[in-house]
Coordinates of C-alpha atoms and ligand atoms in Angstrom, one line a residue:
Chain G
M67 CA 108.5 141.4 126.1
A68 CA 110.5 138.1 125.7
N69 CA 108.4 135.9 123.6
L70 CA 108.4 132.1 124.0
D71 CA 108.7 131.7 120.3
D72 CA 112.1 133.5 120.6
L73 CA 113.3 130.6 123.0
Y74 CA 111.8 127.6 121.5
R75 CA 112.6 128.0 117.6
E76 CA 111.5 125.0 115.6
I77 CA 115.0 124.1 115.2
I78 CA 115.5 123.8 118.6
L79 CA 112.5 121.7 119.4
D80 CA 113.5 119.5 116.4
H81 CA 117.2 118.9 117.8
Y82 CA 115.5 118.5 121.3
R83 CA 113.2 115.8 120.2
S84 CA 115.8 114.0 117.7
P85 CA 119.2 114.8 119.2
R86 CA 122.1 114.5 116.6
N87 CA 125.3 112.7 117.5
R88 CA 124.0 110.9 120.7
G89 CA 126.0 108.1 122.0
E90 CA 129.6 107.3 123.1
L91 CA 133.1 106.9 121.6
A92 CA 135.4 104.1 122.7
P93 CA 138.9 105.1 123.7
P94 CA 141.3 106.5 122.5
A95 CA 138.3 109.1 122.0
H96 CA 138.6 111.5 124.9
R97 CA 135.8 111.8 127.4
T98 CA 134.7 114.9 129.4
E99 CA 131.5 115.6 131.7
G100 CA 130.0 119.0 132.2
F101 CA 127.6 119.7 134.8
N102 CA 125.3 122.5 135.6
P103 CA 124.6 122.2 139.6
L104 CA 121.9 124.8 139.4
C105 CA 119.5 122.5 137.3
G106 CA 121.1 119.2 137.4
D107 CA 121.7 119.1 133.7
E108 CA 124.5 116.8 132.8
I109 CA 126.5 116.3 129.6
V110 CA 129.2 113.8 128.5
I111 CA 131.2 114.6 125.5
Y112 CA 133.3 112.2 123.4
V113 CA 135.9 113.7 121.0
Q114 CA 137.9 111.9 118.6
I115 CA 140.9 114.1 117.3
E116 CA 143.2 113.1 114.4
D117 CA 145.7 115.4 112.9
G118 CA 144.3 118.5 114.3
V119 CA 140.8 117.6 113.2
L120 CA 137.8 117.0 115.2
T121 CA 137.0 113.8 113.3
D122 CA 133.9 112.5 115.5
I123 CA 132.0 113.7 118.4
K124 CA 129.3 112.1 120.5
L125 CA 127.1 113.2 123.4
T126 CA 125.3 111.7 126.3
G127 CA 123.5 113.2 129.3
H128 CA 120.1 114.7 130.2
G129 CA 118.7 118.2 130.6
C130 CA 116.4 121.0 129.3
S131 CA 115.5 121.5 125.6
I132 CA 117.9 124.2 125.6
S133 CA 120.9 122.4 126.9
Q134 CA 120.2 119.4 124.7
S135 CA 119.6 121.0 121.4
S136 CA 122.5 123.2 122.0
S137 CA 124.5 120.5 122.4
S138 CA 123.2 118.7 119.5
L139 CA 123.4 121.6 117.2
M140 CA 127.1 122.1 118.3
S141 CA 127.8 118.7 117.6
T142 CA 126.8 119.1 113.9
A143 CA 128.6 122.5 113.8
V144 CA 132.1 121.0 114.9
K145 CA 132.2 117.5 113.6
G146 CA 134.7 117.1 110.9
K147 CA 136.1 120.5 111.4
P148 CA 139.9 121.6 112.0
L149 CA 140.4 122.5 115.5
E150 CA 141.0 126.2 114.9
H151 CA 137.7 126.3 113.2
V152 CA 136.0 124.4 116.2
R153 CA 137.7 127.2 118.6
A154 CA 136.6 130.0 116.3
T155 CA 132.9 128.4 116.5
I156 CA 133.1 128.3 120.2
A157 CA 134.3 131.7 120.6
T158 CA 131.8 133.1 118.2
F159 CA 128.9 131.3 120.0
K160 CA 129.9 132.3 123.4
D161 CA 130.3 135.9 122.2
L162 CA 126.8 135.7 120.9
M163 CA 125.6 134.5 124.5
M164 CA 127.6 137.4 125.9
T165 CA 127.1 140.3 123.8
R166 CA 123.3 139.9 123.8
E167 CA 123.3 139.2 127.4
T168 CA 124.7 142.8 128.1
K169 CA 122.5 144.5 125.8
L170 CA 119.5 142.8 127.4
G171 CA 116.2 144.8 126.3
E172 CA 117.8 146.4 123.5
E173 CA 117.1 145.2 119.9
A174 CA 119.6 143.1 118.2
T175 CA 121.0 145.8 115.9
D176 CA 124.6 145.3 116.9
P177 CA 126.5 144.7 113.5
S178 CA 129.0 142.4 115.0
G179 CA 126.0 140.4 116.4
E180 CA 124.4 140.1 113.0
A181 CA 127.7 139.0 111.4
N182 CA 127.9 136.3 114.4
L183 CA 124.3 135.3 113.3
R184 CA 125.3 134.7 109.6
R185 CA 128.6 132.8 110.5
L186 CA 126.6 130.6 113.1
G187 CA 124.1 129.4 110.7
E188 CA 121.6 127.0 112.4
L189 CA 123.3 127.8 115.5
A190 CA 121.8 131.3 115.4
A191 CA 118.4 129.7 116.3
L192 CA 119.7 129.8 119.9
A193 CA 120.2 133.6 119.6
G194 CA 116.8 134.0 121.5
V195 CA 118.1 132.5 124.5
V196 CA 119.8 135.7 125.8
K197 CA 116.5 137.3 126.3
F198 CA 116.0 134.5 129.0
P199 CA 119.2 135.2 131.1
V200 CA 118.6 132.2 133.4
R201 CA 118.7 129.9 130.5
I202 CA 122.1 131.2 129.1
K203 CA 123.9 128.7 131.4
C204 CA 121.7 125.8 129.7
A205 CA 122.9 126.9 126.1
T206 CA 126.5 127.2 127.0
L207 CA 127.0 123.9 128.9
A208 CA 128.0 122.0 126.1
W209 CA 130.3 124.5 124.7
N210 CA 132.3 125.0 127.9
T211 CA 132.5 121.4 128.3
L212 CA 133.8 121.2 124.7
T213 CA 136.2 123.8 125.5
Q214 CA 137.3 121.8 128.5
A215 CA 137.6 118.5 126.5
L216 CA 140.0 120.3 123.9
D217 CA 142.0 121.7 126.6
E218 CA 142.5 118.4 128.1
V219 CA 143.5 116.9 124.9
D220 CA 145.8 119.8 124.2
A221 CA 147.5 119.4 127.5
Chain B
M57 CA 85.8 128.7 163.7
T58 CA 84.2 129.4 160.2
R59 CA 86.2 129.1 157.1
F60 CA 87.5 132.1 155.9
D61 CA 87.0 133.6 152.2
P62 CA 90.3 132.9 150.3
K63 CA 89.5 135.9 148.1
L64 CA 89.6 138.3 150.8
V65 CA 93.0 136.9 151.8
R66 CA 94.1 137.4 148.4
G67 CA 93.1 140.9 148.7
D68 CA 95.3 141.4 151.7
I69 CA 98.4 140.4 149.5
P70 CA 99.8 143.6 147.5
L71 CA 101.8 141.3 145.3
M72 CA 98.6 139.6 143.9
N73 CA 98.1 142.7 141.9
R74 CA 101.3 141.9 139.7
V75 CA 100.5 141.4 136.1
I76 CA 103.2 139.0 134.5
N77 CA 103.2 138.8 130.7
G78 CA 100.0 140.5 130.3
R79 CA 98.2 138.1 133.0
P80 CA 97.3 138.4 136.5
I81 CA 99.9 136.6 138.6
T82 CA 99.3 133.0 139.3
Y83 CA 101.5 132.4 142.5
L84 CA 102.2 128.5 143.1
D85 CA 105.5 128.8 144.8
S86 CA 104.4 129.2 148.3
G87 CA 106.8 126.2 149.1
A88 CA 109.7 128.3 148.3
S89 CA 108.5 131.5 149.9
S90 CA 104.9 132.7 150.8
L91 CA 103.6 135.9 149.8
T92 CA 103.3 138.8 152.3
P93 CA 100.0 140.3 153.6
R94 CA 99.7 144.0 154.1
S95 CA 99.6 143.7 157.9
V96 CA 103.0 142.1 157.8
I97 CA 104.6 144.9 155.7
E98 CA 103.0 147.6 157.8
A99 CA 104.4 146.0 161.0
M100 CA 107.9 146.2 159.8
D101 CA 107.2 149.8 158.2
R102 CA 105.8 151.0 161.8
Y103 CA 109.0 149.5 163.4
Y104 CA 111.2 151.5 160.9
Q105 CA 109.0 154.8 161.0
F106 CA 108.2 155.0 164.8
H107 CA 110.3 152.5 167.1
H108 CA 113.5 151.9 165.2
A109 CA 116.2 151.3 167.9
N110 CA 118.6 148.5 168.7
V111 CA 117.2 146.1 171.2
H112 CA 118.2 145.4 174.8
R113 CA 120.0 147.4 177.4
G114 CA 118.5 150.7 175.8
V115 CA 117.2 153.1 178.4
Y116 CA 115.5 155.6 176.2
Q117 CA 111.9 155.1 175.2
T118 CA 112.0 153.9 171.5
A119 CA 114.7 151.4 172.4
N120 CA 112.4 150.0 175.1
E121 CA 109.6 149.8 172.4
A122 CA 111.8 148.1 170.0
T123 CA 112.7 145.6 172.8
A124 CA 109.2 145.1 173.4
I125 CA 108.5 144.4 169.8
Y126 CA 111.1 142.0 169.4
E127 CA 110.5 140.1 172.9
G128 CA 106.7 140.3 171.9
A129 CA 107.5 138.3 168.8
R130 CA 109.0 135.5 170.9
E131 CA 105.8 135.4 172.8
S132 CA 103.8 135.2 169.6
A133 CA 106.0 132.1 168.5
A134 CA 105.5 130.4 171.8
H135 CA 101.7 130.8 171.6
F136 CA 101.5 129.8 168.0
L137 CA 103.4 126.5 168.5
N138 CA 101.9 125.9 172.1
A139 CA 105.5 125.8 173.3
P140 CA 105.3 124.0 176.7
G141 CA 107.9 126.4 178.4
G142 CA 106.7 129.5 176.6
S143 CA 108.8 132.2 175.1
E144 CA 112.0 131.3 176.8
E145 CA 112.2 128.4 174.5
I146 CA 112.1 130.4 171.2
V147 CA 115.4 131.4 169.7
F148 CA 115.6 133.7 166.4
T149 CA 118.1 132.9 163.9
K150 CA 118.4 133.9 160.1
N151 CA 116.4 131.0 158.7
A152 CA 115.5 127.4 158.8
T153 CA 118.9 126.3 157.6
E154 CA 120.8 128.5 160.4
S155 CA 118.4 126.7 162.9
F156 CA 119.6 123.4 161.7
N157 CA 123.3 124.5 161.8
L158 CA 122.8 125.8 165.5
L159 CA 121.1 122.3 166.4
A160 CA 124.3 120.5 164.8
R161 CA 127.1 122.6 165.8
S162 CA 125.8 123.4 169.3
W163 CA 123.7 120.5 170.6
G164 CA 125.3 118.0 168.2
A165 CA 128.8 118.8 168.7
A166 CA 128.3 118.8 172.5
F167 CA 126.4 115.8 172.8
L168 CA 127.1 113.4 170.1
Q169 CA 130.0 111.0 170.5
P170 CA 131.9 109.3 167.5
G171 CA 129.7 106.7 166.3
D172 CA 126.4 108.0 167.4
V173 CA 123.8 107.9 164.8
V174 CA 121.8 110.9 163.6
L175 CA 118.6 109.3 161.7
V176 CA 117.2 111.5 159.1
S177 CA 115.1 110.6 156.1
E178 CA 115.6 110.3 152.3
M179 CA 113.0 113.0 151.9
E180 CA 114.9 115.6 153.7
H181 CA 115.8 119.1 152.6
H182 CA 119.4 119.6 152.2
A183 CA 119.3 121.9 155.4
N184 CA 118.7 118.8 157.3
I185 CA 121.4 116.8 155.7
V186 CA 124.5 118.7 155.1
P187 CA 124.9 119.9 158.7
W188 CA 124.8 116.3 159.9
F189 CA 127.5 115.3 157.2
Q190 CA 129.6 118.2 158.4
L191 CA 129.3 116.8 161.8
R192 CA 130.3 113.5 160.5
E193 CA 133.4 115.1 159.3
S194 CA 134.3 116.9 162.5
H195 CA 132.6 114.6 165.2
G196 CA 132.6 111.2 163.6
V197 CA 129.0 110.7 164.0
E198 CA 127.0 108.5 161.8
V199 CA 124.2 109.8 159.5
R200 CA 121.7 107.0 158.8
F201 CA 118.7 107.4 156.3
I202 CA 115.1 106.4 156.8
P203 CA 114.2 105.1 153.1
V204 CA 111.1 106.2 151.5
T205 CA 108.5 103.7 150.0
D206 CA 107.3 103.9 146.4
D207 CA 104.1 105.4 147.8
Y208 CA 106.4 108.4 148.6
R209 CA 106.0 107.7 152.5
L210 CA 108.6 107.1 155.3
D211 CA 109.4 103.3 155.2
L212 CA 109.2 102.7 158.8
S213 CA 108.7 98.7 158.3
N214 CA 112.1 98.1 159.6
I215 CA 112.6 101.1 161.9
E216 CA 113.3 99.2 165.2
E217 CA 116.5 97.7 163.6
S218 CA 117.5 101.0 162.3
M219 CA 117.4 102.5 165.8
H220 CA 120.6 101.0 167.0
G221 CA 123.1 103.8 168.1
V222 CA 120.6 106.6 167.3
K223 CA 120.7 109.8 169.5
L224 CA 118.6 112.1 167.3
V225 CA 115.7 111.3 164.9
S226 CA 115.6 114.5 162.6
V227 CA 112.9 114.3 160.2
T228 CA 110.7 116.8 158.2
A229 CA 107.0 117.3 159.2
M230 CA 106.0 117.9 155.4
S231 CA 108.0 117.0 152.6
N232 CA 108.8 120.2 150.3
V233 CA 108.7 117.8 147.2
L234 CA 106.3 115.1 147.7
G235 CA 103.8 117.0 150.0
T236 CA 103.9 113.9 152.4
I237 CA 102.8 114.7 155.7
N238 CA 105.1 112.5 158.2
P239 CA 103.7 111.0 161.6
I240 CA 105.7 113.2 163.9
R241 CA 104.1 112.1 167.2
E242 CA 104.8 108.4 166.3
L243 CA 108.4 109.2 165.4
A244 CA 108.5 111.1 168.8
N245 CA 107.7 108.1 170.6
L246 CA 109.9 105.9 168.8
A247 CA 112.8 108.2 169.5
H248 CA 112.1 108.6 173.0
S249 CA 111.6 104.8 173.4
H250 CA 115.2 104.6 172.4
G251 CA 116.6 107.3 174.4
A252 CA 116.9 109.4 171.3
L253 CA 115.6 113.0 170.8
L254 CA 113.3 114.2 167.9
A255 CA 114.1 117.2 165.7
V256 CA 111.3 118.4 163.5
D257 CA 111.9 120.4 160.2
G258 CA 108.7 122.5 160.2
A259 CA 109.7 124.7 157.4
Q260 CA 106.7 123.4 155.1
S261 CA 104.2 122.4 157.9
V262 CA 103.9 125.6 160.3
A263 CA 101.9 127.8 157.6
H264 CA 99.8 124.7 156.5
L265 CA 98.8 122.7 159.7
A266 CA 98.5 123.4 163.1
T267 CA 101.4 122.8 165.3
D268 CA 101.0 122.0 168.8
L269 CA 104.5 121.2 170.4
V270 CA 102.9 119.4 173.5
A271 CA 101.0 117.1 171.5
L272 CA 103.8 116.4 169.1
D273 CA 106.1 115.8 172.0
A274 CA 109.0 116.8 169.8
D275 CA 112.4 118.1 171.2
F276 CA 113.3 120.5 168.7
M277 CA 111.4 122.4 166.0
I278 CA 112.9 124.5 163.2
F279 CA 111.4 126.7 160.6
S280 CA 111.5 130.0 158.5
A281 CA 109.3 133.1 158.7
H282 CA 109.4 133.7 155.0
K283 CA 107.4 130.4 154.3
M284 CA 104.6 131.3 156.7
L285 CA 103.5 134.7 155.3
G286 CA 106.4 136.4 157.4
P287 CA 109.5 138.2 156.0
T288 CA 112.7 136.8 154.8
G289 CA 115.6 137.1 157.3
L290 CA 114.1 135.3 160.3
G291 CA 114.3 131.8 161.4
V292 CA 112.9 130.0 164.5
F293 CA 114.9 127.4 166.7
W294 CA 112.7 125.9 169.3
T295 CA 113.8 123.4 172.1
R296 CA 112.9 122.5 175.6
Q297 CA 114.2 124.7 178.2
E298 CA 116.2 122.1 180.0
I299 CA 117.9 121.0 176.6
M300 CA 118.6 124.7 175.7
A301 CA 120.3 125.2 179.1
A302 CA 122.7 122.6 178.5
M303 CA 123.5 123.7 174.8
P304 CA 126.8 125.4 174.4
P305 CA 126.7 128.9 172.5
F306 CA 127.0 128.7 168.7
L307 CA 127.9 132.2 167.4
G308 CA 129.8 134.3 169.5
G309 CA 129.8 138.2 169.9
G310 CA 127.6 140.7 171.6
G311 CA 124.2 139.9 173.0
M312 CA 125.1 136.4 173.8
I313 CA 127.3 137.0 176.9
K314 CA 126.7 137.6 180.6
D315 CA 130.2 138.6 181.0
V316 CA 133.3 139.2 179.2
S317 CA 136.9 140.1 180.6
T318 CA 140.3 139.8 179.3
D319 CA 140.3 136.3 180.7
G320 CA 137.1 135.0 178.7
F321 CA 133.5 135.1 178.7
T322 CA 130.5 133.7 180.3
P323 CA 127.5 133.0 178.0
A324 CA 124.0 134.5 178.6
S325 CA 121.1 132.2 179.6
G326 CA 118.0 131.5 177.9
P327 CA 117.6 132.3 174.0
S328 CA 119.9 135.2 174.2
K329 CA 122.7 132.7 174.5
F330 CA 122.1 132.0 170.8
E331 CA 121.5 135.5 169.4
A332 CA 124.8 136.8 168.8
G333 CA 124.8 140.4 167.4
T334 CA 121.9 142.5 166.4
P335 CA 119.0 140.4 165.6
P336 CA 116.3 140.7 162.8
I337 CA 114.1 143.3 164.6
A338 CA 112.1 144.5 161.8
Q339 CA 111.6 140.9 160.6
A340 CA 110.5 139.9 164.2
A341 CA 107.8 142.6 164.0
G342 CA 106.6 141.1 160.6
F343 CA 106.9 137.6 161.9
A344 CA 104.6 138.4 164.8
A345 CA 102.1 140.1 162.5
A346 CA 102.3 137.0 160.2
V347 CA 101.5 134.9 163.3
R348 CA 98.6 137.0 164.0
Y349 CA 97.3 136.9 160.5
L350 CA 97.6 133.1 160.3
E351 CA 95.9 132.7 164.0
G352 CA 93.3 135.0 162.6
L353 CA 92.2 132.8 159.8
G354 CA 92.9 129.7 161.8
M355 CA 95.4 127.0 161.1
E356 CA 92.7 124.3 160.8
N357 CA 90.8 126.5 158.4
I358 CA 93.9 126.9 156.4
A359 CA 94.5 123.3 156.4
A360 CA 91.0 122.4 155.3
H361 CA 91.1 124.9 152.7
E362 CA 94.4 123.8 151.1
K363 CA 93.2 120.3 151.5
D364 CA 90.4 121.0 149.1
L365 CA 92.6 122.9 146.4
T366 CA 95.0 119.9 146.6
G367 CA 92.4 117.3 146.3
D368 CA 90.7 119.2 143.1
A369 CA 94.1 119.7 141.6
L370 CA 95.2 116.0 142.1
T371 CA 92.0 114.7 140.5
R372 CA 92.2 117.2 137.4
L373 CA 95.8 116.4 136.9
A374 CA 95.0 112.7 136.9
L375 CA 92.3 113.3 134.6
E376 CA 93.2 115.8 132.0
F377 CA 96.4 114.7 130.6
D378 CA 96.4 111.1 129.5
G379 CA 99.0 110.1 131.9
R380 CA 101.5 112.5 130.7
V381 CA 101.5 114.3 133.8
R382 CA 102.8 112.3 136.8
V383 CA 102.5 113.5 140.3
I384 CA 105.6 112.9 142.3
G385 CA 103.8 112.4 145.6
P386 CA 101.0 110.4 147.2
P387 CA 97.9 110.7 144.8
D388 CA 95.2 111.9 147.4
T389 CA 95.0 114.2 150.2
E390 CA 95.5 111.4 153.0
A391 CA 98.3 112.6 155.2
R392 CA 99.4 115.0 152.4
G393 CA 99.8 118.9 152.0
G394 CA 99.4 121.2 149.1
V395 CA 102.8 120.8 147.4
I396 CA 102.4 119.2 144.0
S397 CA 105.7 118.0 142.2
L398 CA 105.1 117.4 138.5
D399 CA 106.9 115.1 136.1
V400 CA 105.9 115.9 132.6
Q401 CA 106.6 113.2 130.0
G402 CA 109.1 114.5 127.4
V403 CA 109.2 118.2 128.9
H404 CA 112.1 119.1 131.2
P405 CA 111.0 120.9 134.4
H406 CA 112.8 123.9 133.1
D407 CA 110.9 124.2 130.1
V408 CA 107.6 123.4 131.9
A409 CA 108.3 126.4 134.4
Q410 CA 109.5 128.6 131.4
V411 CA 106.2 128.0 129.5
L412 CA 104.2 128.3 132.6
D413 CA 105.8 131.7 133.1
Q414 CA 104.5 133.0 129.8
F415 CA 101.1 132.4 131.3
G416 CA 102.1 134.4 134.5
V417 CA 102.1 131.0 136.5
C418 CA 104.9 130.7 138.8
V419 CA 106.1 127.3 139.8
R420 CA 109.6 125.9 140.8
P421 CA 111.9 123.7 138.6
G422 CA 114.7 121.8 140.0
H423 CA 115.7 119.3 142.7
H424 CA 114.3 121.6 145.5
C425 CA 117.3 121.1 147.6
A426 CA 116.3 117.5 148.1
K427 CA 118.8 115.3 145.9
P428 CA 118.8 112.3 147.6
L429 CA 115.2 112.2 147.0
M430 CA 115.4 112.9 143.5
K431 CA 117.9 110.1 143.2
R432 CA 115.6 107.8 144.9
F433 CA 113.0 108.5 142.2
G434 CA 115.5 108.5 139.5
L435 CA 114.8 112.0 138.5
A436 CA 116.9 115.0 138.2
A437 CA 114.4 117.5 138.6
T438 CA 110.6 118.2 138.9
A439 CA 108.1 121.2 138.5
R440 CA 106.7 122.0 141.6
A441 CA 103.4 123.8 142.3
S442 CA 102.5 124.8 146.0
F443 CA 99.4 126.4 147.6
G444 CA 99.1 128.9 150.2
P445 CA 96.0 130.4 152.3
Y446 CA 95.5 133.0 149.4
S447 CA 95.3 130.2 146.6
L448 CA 92.2 129.6 144.7
V449 CA 90.7 126.9 142.3
S450 CA 91.3 129.6 139.6
D451 CA 95.1 129.2 140.3
T452 CA 94.6 125.6 139.4
D453 CA 92.6 126.6 136.3
A454 CA 95.6 128.6 135.1
L455 CA 98.1 125.9 135.9
L456 CA 96.2 123.2 134.0
E457 CA 95.7 125.5 131.0
A458 CA 99.4 126.6 130.9
L459 CA 100.5 123.0 131.4
T460 CA 98.3 122.0 128.3
H461 CA 100.5 124.5 126.2
A462 CA 103.6 123.0 127.6
V463 CA 102.5 119.6 126.7
E464 CA 101.4 120.6 123.2
M465 CA 104.4 122.6 122.4
F466 CA 107.0 119.9 123.2
G467 CA 104.6 117.2 121.6
Ligands
LIG166 C1 111.6 121.1 154.3 C2 112.3 122.3 154.1 N1 113.3 122.6 155.3 C3 114.4 123.6 155.3 C4 114.2 124.5 154.4 C5 115.2 125.7 154.3 O1 114.7 126.8 154.7 P1 115.4 128.2 154.6 O2 116.1 128.3 153.0 O3 114.5 129.3 154.8 O4 116.5 128.2 155.5 C6 113.3 124.7 153.3 C7 113.2 125.5 152.5 O5 113.9 125.9 151.4 C8 112.5 123.5 153.3 O6 111.3 123.4 152.3

């Protein structure tokens, strides 16, 4: 049985109550909006990119504890990192949401999953979300929006 | 008629035996879809086991039986609603949403001119908004909204001024978010005094309040079987015979024609004109059984039972959470049904519903397909609990217990 404690880990509640990197960045920072029409969650991401490094990131918007903490955790994980590193973190996180999603019900013995968890550090707190399939979209909203932001800056 | 024992009603609902996360289910989502009594399931079963055949034009015995079942459901609906013109005024659709599309695409497209106004309200379900916006795109009608007051009521203070150009007033009998019961008879008088018609969204009201179409004096009534103890897949569209006769067909195909040749077609008359293709026959059997079940309990009794539950829940919600749980809807049972939307301070509705699920408590988080209303009150979503005839005070106990945990968890 999926347990609530798997979902609402202390780190998640902490980032929900005191979200990091909240706010806006003035242009030339890039602004991208993300939207989950199912539950009405909204996120706005501002990214500042200089010489291939994501030097600053800020977030506004509203949503459930999972979407809010996921975006807050994401911001701390990617801020100040080279873009390749940011993209790799996004891929690892989304992988975590996917691999677990397809292995629903099984215990998380998948070695690549464990490696993912180690690489993700604090973000691994969100691993329990995959036991609650309807909440995966909440957790991935910020990440999909960040991907979109990076693609827009690239274009 | 004496009040029924809700515990016995609960005993008639097989799904009430479910255990969720180690606890007996606390089903508080009847506003989204009601649970199904055994007699309704059995009526559909009987159709499949003994009478399964297509309806109309059959000559053999089971086809005649299937037709009798299907047409009998029309009679049941007419009786249930006290339809002035009887069963010939009942059209079966797929759901309330399709019924609204039928209203807009058939009656609306035929009788509304560019600039004519459809007056809906800010508390409508998207099913009673989007088809009118679509008609605005295709036919240039105007869609106007009756505002909602801070007390969660229709703001009728300036309604006379808003009636200019209105050809149809289309309003819900009971809000699926606020629980507000609207003054339908008053709106019928208003519409008629301005030469307009009145459509009523009965999706939330028909299972909870007695419906008397003669007394309401409405012109269209729309609802779904699955919110009134019936099956999914069947909706009802009612209108007066003379209006129905003037409405052009909506969907085309078999069953809705009088004649077809290589030159064209002549539509059938009566409800068949709007029932293209094989209709929901098993669902009609289930729907008729649901009507029998509701009539057996007595709609007045159901209303009284749910009023008691709602009053008790509203009082306790107001007392027990130090203002951290706000009810988005009227604070007492005056002109109000058993739909209770909650805004829990500091806890997102999705998280509320998630924690409640752990206790086997089923409530619905979200915008409830009423985004204009959400916007009106500055909310993205609420967590909504709603009662049915099988609901008990113990359901409210479970709700409050689980809510206490949700509030504590997010501190
Ligand atoms: C007030 C109201 N109108 C219309 C509908 C649409 O019903 P359905 O989804 O069965 O078409 C609903 C239910 O979702 C409702 O609550």
